Short mmCIF file of C-alpha atoms and ligand atoms in Angstrom, two decimals:
data_model
loop_
_atom_site.label_atom_id
_atom_site.label_comp_id
_atom_site.label_asym_id
_atom_site.label_seq_id
_atom_site.Cartn_x
_atom_site.Cartn_y
_atom_site.Cartn_z
CA MET A 1 102.79 124.11 111.35
CA THR A 2 105.57 122.61 110.93
CA ASP A 3 107.80 123.93 107.55
CA PHE A 4 108.06 120.55 106.32
CA PHE A 5 105.16 120.19 103.92
CA LYS A 6 106.15 124.00 102.77
CA GLY A 7 104.36 125.27 99.67
CA LEU A 8 102.46 122.19 99.38
CA SER A 9 98.82 121.79 99.82
CA GLN A 10 95.71 119.56 99.73
CA VAL A 11 95.22 117.07 97.77
CA LYS A 12 92.49 117.37 95.12
CA PHE A 13 90.24 115.55 93.47
CA GLU A 14 90.48 116.94 89.66
CA GLY A 15 89.59 114.05 87.08
CA PRO A 16 91.23 111.87 84.83
CA GLN A 17 92.03 114.80 82.30
CA SER A 18 94.06 116.66 85.55
CA ARG A 19 96.64 118.52 84.04
CA SER A 20 98.48 118.87 87.52
CA PRO A 21 101.41 117.48 88.67
CA LEU A 22 99.92 116.66 92.13
CA ALA A 23 95.93 115.28 91.74
CA TYR A 24 94.68 112.72 92.50
CA ARG A 25 92.69 111.41 89.23
CA HIS A 26 90.57 108.83 89.68
CA TYR A 27 90.48 108.95 94.02
CA ASN A 28 87.11 110.92 94.20
CA LYS A 29 86.72 110.06 98.43
CA ASP A 30 82.67 111.64 98.15
CA GLU A 31 82.38 109.94 94.77
CA MET A 32 79.19 107.32 95.01
CA ILE A 33 79.52 104.30 94.07
CA ALA A 34 77.94 100.97 94.59
CA GLY A 35 75.68 102.86 97.32
CA LYS A 36 78.91 103.43 99.40
CA ARG A 37 81.61 106.42 99.38
CA MET A 38 84.99 106.14 97.53
CA GLU A 39 86.56 105.89 100.64
CA ASP A 40 83.58 104.15 102.82
CA HIS A 41 84.51 100.95 100.15
CA ILE A 42 88.77 101.66 100.53
CA ARG A 43 89.09 102.78 103.80
CA PRO A 44 92.25 104.02 103.01
CA ALA A 45 95.24 104.04 105.77
CA ILE A 46 98.73 105.49 106.19
CA ALA A 47 101.78 103.45 108.02
CA TYR A 48 103.64 105.95 110.24
CA TRP A 49 106.65 103.81 109.58
CA HIS A 50 107.10 104.01 105.77
CA THR A 51 105.92 107.15 105.54
CA PHE A 52 107.61 108.64 108.68
CA ALA A 53 109.97 106.70 110.08
CA GLN A 54 111.70 104.93 107.02
CA GLU A 55 115.40 106.43 106.66
CA GLY A 56 116.00 105.03 103.22
CA GLY A 57 118.37 102.62 103.88
CA ASP A 58 119.45 99.42 101.98
CA PRO A 59 121.68 96.76 102.63
CA PHE A 60 124.21 98.49 100.87
CA GLY A 61 123.94 101.94 102.39
CA GLY A 62 122.09 103.87 105.33
CA ARG A 63 119.69 106.84 105.37
CA THR A 64 119.59 109.15 102.36
CA PHE A 65 116.18 110.74 103.91
CA ASP A 66 116.95 113.83 105.77
CA ARG A 67 114.04 113.61 108.65
CA PRO A 68 114.33 116.88 111.09
CA TRP A 69 112.89 114.98 113.64
CA PHE A 70 115.77 111.93 113.27
CA ASP A 71 117.95 110.44 116.03
CA LYS A 72 115.64 113.65 118.67
CA GLY A 73 114.45 111.19 120.83
CA LEU A 74 111.08 112.33 122.43
CA GLU A 75 110.75 115.46 120.76
CA GLY A 76 111.55 114.48 117.76
CA ALA A 77 108.62 111.58 117.73
CA LYS A 78 106.88 115.11 118.53
CA LEU A 79 107.43 116.68 115.92
CA LYS A 80 106.97 113.02 114.04
CA ALA A 81 103.64 113.56 114.64
CA GLU A 82 102.85 117.39 114.12
CA VAL A 83 104.34 116.38 110.67
CA ALA A 84 102.55 112.79 110.92
CA PHE A 85 98.72 115.02 111.26
CA GLU A 86 99.49 118.00 108.44
CA PHE A 87 100.63 114.08 106.15
CA PHE A 88 97.47 112.87 106.86
CA ASP A 89 95.47 116.07 106.06
CA LEU A 90 96.70 116.97 102.84
CA ILE A 91 96.58 113.43 101.60
CA ASP A 92 93.06 113.54 102.51
CA VAL A 93 93.47 109.76 103.84
CA PRO A 94 91.07 108.74 107.05
CA PHE A 95 93.03 106.18 109.25
CA PHE A 96 96.25 105.72 109.20
CA ALA A 97 98.23 102.94 111.19
CA PHE A 98 101.24 102.83 113.81
CA HIS A 99 104.09 99.94 114.79
CA ASP A 100 104.70 100.81 118.88
CA VAL A 101 108.23 101.95 117.91
CA ASP A 102 107.23 103.94 114.99
CA VAL A 103 105.49 106.67 117.15
CA ALA A 104 107.80 106.53 120.33
CA PRO A 105 111.40 105.87 120.84
CA GLU A 106 112.19 102.70 122.74
CA GLY A 107 113.76 102.75 126.26
CA ALA A 108 116.53 100.77 127.58
CA THR A 109 113.69 98.67 129.65
CA LEU A 110 110.19 97.40 128.64
CA ASP A 111 108.74 100.19 131.34
CA GLU A 112 110.65 103.26 129.91
CA SER A 113 109.01 102.13 126.38
CA ASN A 114 106.04 102.18 127.63
CA LYS A 115 106.05 105.25 129.21
CA ASN A 116 107.59 107.25 125.92
CA LEU A 117 104.27 105.47 123.99
CA ARG A 118 102.52 106.54 126.63
CA VAL A 119 103.40 110.23 126.18
CA ILE A 120 103.33 109.64 122.48
CA GLY A 121 99.98 107.85 122.61
CA ASP A 122 97.85 110.75 124.20
CA ILE A 123 99.37 113.59 121.89
CA ILE A 124 98.01 111.35 119.07
CA GLY A 125 94.59 110.90 121.62
CA GLN A 126 94.57 114.54 121.28
CA LYS A 127 95.31 115.00 117.41
CA MET A 128 93.20 112.75 116.60
CA GLN A 129 90.19 114.33 118.46
CA GLN A 130 90.75 118.20 116.21
CA SER A 131 91.30 116.05 113.29
CA GLY A 132 88.82 113.02 112.66
CA LYS A 133 91.23 111.36 111.57
CA LYS A 134 91.17 107.34 112.81
CA LEU A 135 93.36 104.38 114.04
CA LEU A 136 93.02 101.40 111.25
CA TRP A 137 94.95 99.43 113.76
CA GLY A 138 97.90 99.33 115.64
CA THR A 139 100.92 96.41 116.00
CA ALA A 140 103.84 96.03 118.55
CA ASN A 141 107.70 95.58 116.77
CA LEU A 142 108.47 92.54 117.90
CA PHE A 143 111.31 91.79 114.82
CA SER A 144 113.68 95.09 114.93
CA ASN A 145 115.23 94.45 118.69
CA ARG A 146 117.91 92.08 118.94
CA ARG A 147 116.08 90.22 121.74
CA TYR A 148 113.61 89.42 119.25
CA MET A 149 116.42 87.60 116.83
CA ALA A 150 114.99 84.06 117.46
CA GLY A 151 111.66 85.00 117.54
CA ALA A 152 109.37 86.59 120.01
CA ALA A 153 106.02 84.57 121.21
CA THR A 154 108.31 81.48 119.55
CA ASN A 155 111.56 82.41 121.53
CA PRO A 156 113.47 79.75 123.20
CA ASP A 157 113.65 81.80 125.86
CA PRO A 158 110.27 81.90 127.99
CA GLU A 159 111.83 85.51 129.45
CA VAL A 160 111.84 86.96 125.89
CA PHE A 161 107.79 85.64 125.23
CA ALA A 162 107.18 87.64 128.54
CA TYR A 163 109.16 91.03 127.61
CA ALA A 164 106.83 90.87 123.60
CA ALA A 165 103.86 90.29 125.43
CA GLY A 166 104.65 93.42 128.19
CA GLN A 167 104.67 95.09 124.70
CA VAL A 168 101.95 94.16 123.10
CA LYS A 169 99.77 95.20 126.75
CA ALA A 170 100.36 98.55 125.83
CA VAL A 171 99.86 98.37 121.97
CA LEU A 172 96.23 96.85 122.27
CA GLU A 173 95.10 98.98 125.36
CA LEU A 174 96.35 102.60 123.34
CA THR A 175 95.41 100.99 120.74
CA HIS A 176 91.52 100.25 122.39
CA GLU A 177 91.95 104.33 123.85
CA LEU A 178 92.52 105.45 120.57
CA GLY A 179 89.23 104.02 119.32
CA GLY A 180 91.36 101.76 116.61
CA GLU A 181 89.02 99.40 114.82
CA ASN A 182 91.77 96.35 114.49
CA TYR A 183 95.27 95.29 116.07
CA VAL A 184 98.18 93.70 113.78
CA LEU A 185 99.50 90.73 114.51
CA TRP A 186 102.73 89.96 111.41
CA GLY A 187 105.35 87.38 112.67
CA GLY A 188 108.68 88.50 111.51
CA ARG A 189 110.64 86.69 113.01
CA GLU A 190 108.15 83.59 114.49
CA GLY A 191 109.50 81.27 112.65
CA TYR A 192 113.23 79.84 111.83
CA GLU A 193 116.30 79.90 110.29
CA THR A 194 117.78 76.35 110.39
CA LEU A 195 116.18 72.86 112.38
CA LEU A 196 119.47 72.69 113.84
CA ASN A 197 118.22 74.71 116.33
CA THR A 198 114.81 74.59 116.72
CA LYS A 199 111.77 73.05 117.90
CA ILE A 200 109.21 72.96 115.91
CA GLY A 201 105.63 71.58 117.43
CA GLN A 202 106.96 73.32 121.01
CA GLU A 203 107.45 76.85 119.10
CA GLN A 204 104.17 76.58 118.09
CA ASP A 205 102.43 75.99 120.79
CA GLN A 206 104.40 78.51 122.40
CA MET A 207 102.81 80.91 119.48
CA ALA A 208 99.32 79.79 120.34
CA ARG A 209 99.58 80.37 123.61
CA PHE A 210 100.75 84.15 123.12
CA LEU A 211 97.69 84.23 120.38
CA THR A 212 95.43 83.58 123.08
CA LEU A 213 96.55 85.77 125.19
CA VAL A 214 95.76 88.72 123.20
CA ILE A 215 92.76 87.41 122.42
CA GLU A 216 91.91 86.70 126.31
CA HIS A 217 93.17 90.51 126.63
CA ALA A 218 91.46 92.33 124.25
CA GLU A 219 88.11 91.01 125.51
CA LYS A 220 88.68 91.35 128.49
CA ILE A 221 89.41 95.51 128.24
CA GLY A 222 86.64 95.81 125.72
CA PHE A 223 87.82 96.23 122.18
CA THR A 224 85.87 94.65 119.57
CA GLY A 225 87.73 95.41 116.41
CA GLN A 226 89.47 92.71 115.07
CA ILE A 227 92.33 90.78 115.93
CA LEU A 228 94.63 89.86 112.58
CA ILE A 229 97.26 87.81 111.41
CA GLU A 230 99.39 89.51 108.30
CA PRO A 231 100.86 85.91 106.18
CA LYS A 232 103.53 86.24 104.74
CA PRO A 233 106.12 83.36 104.14
CA GLN A 234 110.22 84.42 104.52
CA GLU A 235 112.09 87.64 105.03
CA PRO A 236 112.91 88.03 107.96
CA SER A 237 112.95 84.88 109.09
CA LYS A 238 113.86 82.26 106.38
CA HIS A 239 110.62 80.00 106.90
CA GLN A 240 107.91 81.77 108.60
CA TYR A 241 105.04 80.39 110.55
CA ASP A 242 102.53 81.61 109.30
CA TYR A 243 103.42 81.15 105.81
CA ASP A 244 99.80 82.38 103.68
CA VAL A 245 96.06 82.32 104.41
CA ALA A 246 96.00 78.47 104.13
CA THR A 247 98.45 78.12 106.43
CA VAL A 248 97.55 80.53 109.28
CA TYR A 249 94.03 79.15 108.80
CA GLY A 250 95.45 75.86 109.50
CA PHE A 251 96.65 76.87 112.78
CA LEU A 252 94.19 78.41 114.57
CA GLN A 253 91.66 75.60 113.74
CA LYS A 254 94.40 73.28 115.75
CA TYR A 255 94.62 75.66 118.18
CA GLY A 256 90.56 76.47 118.33
CA LEU A 257 90.88 80.23 117.53
CA GLU A 258 89.91 79.85 114.08
CA LYS A 259 86.80 82.21 114.55
CA LYS A 260 88.25 84.74 117.09
CA VAL A 261 91.25 86.18 113.87
CA LYS A 262 91.26 87.22 110.74
CA CYS A 263 93.54 87.76 108.57
CA ASN A 264 95.51 91.02 106.95
CA ILE A 265 96.01 90.12 103.41
CA GLU A 266 99.23 91.61 101.75
CA VAL A 267 99.94 92.23 97.97
CA GLY A 268 103.32 91.47 98.40
CA HIS A 269 103.54 88.94 100.33
CA ALA A 270 101.26 86.78 98.47
CA PHE A 271 103.43 86.70 95.68
CA LEU A 272 106.40 85.46 97.87
CA ALA A 273 104.52 82.15 98.99
CA GLY A 274 104.35 82.27 95.06
CA HIS A 275 100.33 83.33 95.05
CA SER A 276 98.86 86.29 92.92
CA PHE A 277 97.12 88.67 95.52
CA GLU A 278 93.24 87.90 94.97
CA HIS A 279 94.50 83.95 95.32
CA GLU A 280 95.08 84.99 98.86
CA LEU A 281 91.87 87.31 99.47
CA ALA A 282 89.41 84.23 97.76
CA VAL A 283 90.87 81.78 100.24
CA ALA A 284 90.51 84.41 103.09
CA SER A 285 87.30 85.18 101.82
CA SER A 286 85.86 81.26 101.24
CA LEU A 287 87.41 80.25 105.34
CA GLY A 288 85.88 83.54 106.61
CA MET A 289 88.78 85.07 107.15
CA LEU A 290 88.97 88.36 104.84
CA GLY A 291 89.25 90.70 107.87
CA SER A 292 92.04 93.94 105.95
CA VAL A 293 94.27 94.89 103.04
CA ASP A 294 97.83 96.14 103.37
CA ALA A 295 98.35 97.53 99.58
CA ASN A 296 101.46 97.42 97.62
CA ARG A 297 103.27 95.36 94.98
CA ASN A 298 106.37 94.31 94.69
CA ASP A 299 109.62 94.56 92.24
CA LEU A 300 108.54 90.84 90.76
CA GLN A 301 112.37 90.43 89.33
CA SER A 302 113.31 91.01 93.07
CA GLY A 303 111.50 87.95 94.44
CA TRP A 304 111.74 90.41 97.77
CA ASP A 305 109.24 92.44 99.56
CA THR A 306 109.88 95.60 98.87
CA ASP A 307 106.66 97.56 99.38
CA HIS A 308 106.37 99.57 95.98
CA PHE A 309 102.91 101.75 96.02
CA PRO A 310 100.07 99.71 94.40
CA ASN A 311 100.07 100.68 90.08
CA ASN A 312 98.54 97.70 89.32
CA ALA A 313 94.68 98.62 88.43
CA GLY A 314 93.78 95.06 86.94
CA GLU A 315 95.22 92.83 90.30
CA MET A 316 93.16 96.14 91.76
CA ALA A 317 90.44 95.28 90.05
CA LEU A 318 90.04 91.35 90.44
CA ALA A 319 91.49 91.98 94.42
CA PHE A 320 88.11 94.47 94.71
CA TYR A 321 85.83 92.00 93.10
CA TYR A 322 86.48 88.94 96.25
CA ILE A 323 86.00 92.53 98.70
CA LEU A 324 82.61 93.12 97.01
CA LYS A 325 81.20 89.87 97.07
CA GLN A 326 81.34 89.42 100.65
CA GLY A 327 79.86 92.94 101.61
CA GLY A 328 83.09 94.61 101.83
CA LEU A 329 85.88 94.97 104.69
CA GLY A 330 83.64 96.01 107.71
CA LYS A 331 86.09 97.27 110.06
CA GLY A 332 90.03 96.59 108.24
CA GLY A 333 90.67 99.11 105.18
CA PHE A 334 93.84 98.88 102.84
CA ASN A 335 96.82 100.22 104.68
CA PHE A 336 99.83 100.80 102.46
CA ASP A 337 102.38 99.19 102.90
CA ALA A 338 104.43 100.80 101.30
CA LYS A 339 107.31 103.34 101.20
CA VAL A 340 109.04 105.57 98.21
CA ARG A 341 112.41 104.78 96.35
CA ARG A 342 115.71 105.81 98.34
CA GLN A 343 116.29 108.05 96.43
CA SER A 344 113.13 110.34 96.13
CA LEU A 345 113.82 112.76 99.23
CA ASP A 346 111.44 115.00 98.61
CA ALA A 347 108.17 116.18 101.30
CA ALA A 348 106.32 115.67 98.14
CA ASP A 349 107.37 112.86 96.73
CA LEU A 350 105.99 111.29 99.88
CA LEU A 351 102.50 112.87 98.78
CA HIS A 352 102.84 111.05 95.07
CA GLY A 353 102.90 107.84 95.93
CA HIS A 354 99.65 107.79 97.46
CA VAL A 355 98.34 109.99 94.83
CA LEU A 356 100.09 106.44 92.80
CA GLY A 357 98.29 103.76 95.46
CA LEU A 358 94.60 105.72 95.84
CA ASP A 359 93.86 106.11 91.68
CA THR A 360 95.07 102.51 91.75
CA LEU A 361 93.15 101.24 94.06
CA ALA A 362 90.54 103.93 92.82
CA ARG A 363 90.38 102.37 88.92
CA GLY A 364 90.59 99.21 90.52
CA LEU A 365 87.54 99.62 92.67
CA LYS A 366 85.16 101.12 89.75
CA GLY A 367 86.33 98.44 87.32
CA ALA A 368 85.14 95.88 89.73
CA VAL A 369 81.86 97.26 90.57
CA ALA A 370 81.07 97.80 86.60
CA LEU A 371 82.27 94.20 86.37
CA ILE A 372 79.67 92.63 89.20
CA GLU A 373 76.81 95.39 87.68
CA ASP A 374 77.60 93.76 83.81
CA GLY A 375 76.85 90.54 85.46
CA GLU A 376 77.60 88.58 82.49
CA PHE A 377 81.29 87.39 84.87
CA ASP A 378 79.40 86.38 87.98
CA LYS A 379 76.87 84.25 84.95
CA LEU A 380 79.45 82.92 83.39
CA LEU A 381 80.81 81.75 86.81
CA ASP A 382 77.35 80.37 88.41
CA ASP A 383 76.96 78.45 84.92
CA ARG A 384 79.94 76.47 84.87
CA TYR A 385 78.78 75.19 88.17
CA ALA A 386 75.26 74.67 87.57
CA GLY A 387 75.06 70.79 87.38
CA TRP A 388 76.01 71.55 91.14
CA ASP A 389 72.54 72.64 91.92
CA ASN A 390 70.00 70.07 91.58
CA GLY A 391 70.17 66.50 89.94
CA LEU A 392 73.47 64.43 90.18
CA GLY A 393 75.23 67.09 92.07
CA GLN A 394 73.12 68.14 94.48
CA ASP A 395 72.81 64.34 95.32
CA ILE A 396 76.33 63.78 95.82
CA LEU A 397 77.07 67.42 97.74
CA GLY A 398 74.00 66.41 100.00
CA GLY A 399 75.93 62.76 101.10
CA LYS A 400 72.84 61.08 99.31
CA LEU A 401 75.27 58.24 96.84
CA SER A 402 77.34 56.63 98.49
CA LEU A 403 81.18 55.57 96.79
CA ALA A 404 79.35 52.32 95.14
CA ASP A 405 75.78 54.65 94.54
CA ILE A 406 77.91 57.11 92.12
CA ALA A 407 79.53 54.18 90.70
CA ALA A 408 76.91 51.65 89.80
CA LYS A 409 74.90 55.19 87.97
CA VAL A 410 77.41 56.44 86.26
CA GLN A 411 76.63 52.62 84.33
CA ALA A 412 73.10 52.49 84.78
CA ASP A 413 72.12 56.17 83.27
CA GLY A 414 75.71 55.62 80.80
CA ILE A 415 77.08 58.86 81.86
CA ASN A 416 80.45 59.89 79.76
CA PRO A 417 80.99 63.52 80.40
CA GLN A 418 82.09 66.00 78.10
CA PRO A 419 84.96 68.31 77.76
CA ARG A 420 84.44 72.22 77.98
CA SER A 421 86.03 75.30 77.65
CA GLY A 422 87.21 77.25 80.39
CA ARG A 423 87.19 79.87 78.71
CA GLN A 424 90.05 81.93 80.40
CA GLU A 425 91.12 84.17 77.81
CA TYR A 426 87.55 84.93 76.64
CA LEU A 427 87.00 85.91 80.56
CA GLU A 428 90.17 88.13 80.79
CA ASN A 429 88.93 89.93 77.73
CA LEU A 430 85.61 90.71 79.94
CA VAL A 431 87.72 91.86 82.57
CA ASN A 432 89.03 94.03 80.77
CA ARG A 433 86.86 96.34 78.77
CA PHE A 434 86.24 96.90 82.84
CA VAL A 435 89.27 98.10 83.87
C1 XUL B 1 106.19 93.30 106.97
C2 XUL B 1 104.99 93.90 106.92
C3 XUL B 1 104.63 94.56 108.36
C4 XUL B 1 102.87 94.70 108.95
C5 XUL B 1 102.98 94.96 110.47
O1 XUL B 1 106.22 92.35 105.64
O2 XUL B 1 104.21 93.93 106.28
O3 XUL B 1 104.83 96.06 108.07
O4 XUL B 1 102.56 95.31 107.82
O5 XUL B 1 103.68 95.03 111.29
CO1 CO B 2 102.31 94.22 105.77
#
């Protein structure tokens, strides 16, 4: 045991009336809800980067957090892993997620980095066995090092592509060895700053080649997890190719990869793309592309990706509605891609942030289940489209009528449709009853 979390004990469910400063009020992992344990619905994960590697810096000032593993190389990484698994136990969450550089220090060469990753990967593997904790996903950081400033797969220099490929190979293999259920690709620098120095078509071809290589290697090593792309429209690049779910789908379709890849959808990224979170979920689900979620929220005034912990139960209820409607996230889950604020210095703050997130998700889940079980919401939606279930609607959809046939039918049958209310406020009140 380290003394990082000295004086803190495992967070327990105590119910909404609890006065304890640190307790779950809504997240009750073993509670059965719609036939499944709450934990199995949510499949929550701790993001290694925000919780253990984040330093509390911002563009105006550096590190505010004082962590005993900072600046200590491989020894520091070992201590960090100790503390991470202590945290997973204290917060009582089954999964975690990492980038290579979060867990092990980068070396001067790919070989050196991979050796460090191997050392820490073995330690993490042992700790997973002892604790029963699981890996939701692994990913390679292809955006922080200056070599990636002009992209990884989309770099004008093929040697950068090659280096990135070597990095992904190592992390994909480690993810597979650790039983990871997903592998994520977030293309932070796969985009451009200015068109003046960029060939968009060329870069897209490179990106597709990279993804194809990753898929092929995953198949070759027997990785059966999901390969996920995480859409985001900008930041750090001015224009990112994986703008949103629809854009990602178009890209995948162009290169024939749409059956091989799904999306990891992040709340804050949806907002940056000018969408709501539920929009991205609903679009992904309708395309069979909803694989997993990065849970957080943005400071909506900042216009930036602030990775706050989720605190909007209403938003999460609508999110869970689409997730439940597709029968859950399967191998995916809810990764807390969220960080405590730079003034939140204490070890306990890490727990408070995640409790906020989990209680918010629990309330959202319960709200969505209640909404679905009540049935009126779904019925109203079905009623709105009922015309398409038979008669004219089916004839149109089934391709039985040409444009001329339809026009003739309007005349012959005297069709003159009367507008009906969309009942938005009625529906908002209905949803409010359950959240
Ligand atoms: C960045 C972001 C990443 C990905 C993993 O905005 O969301 O942390 O989740 O690379
Ligand atoms: Co993310």
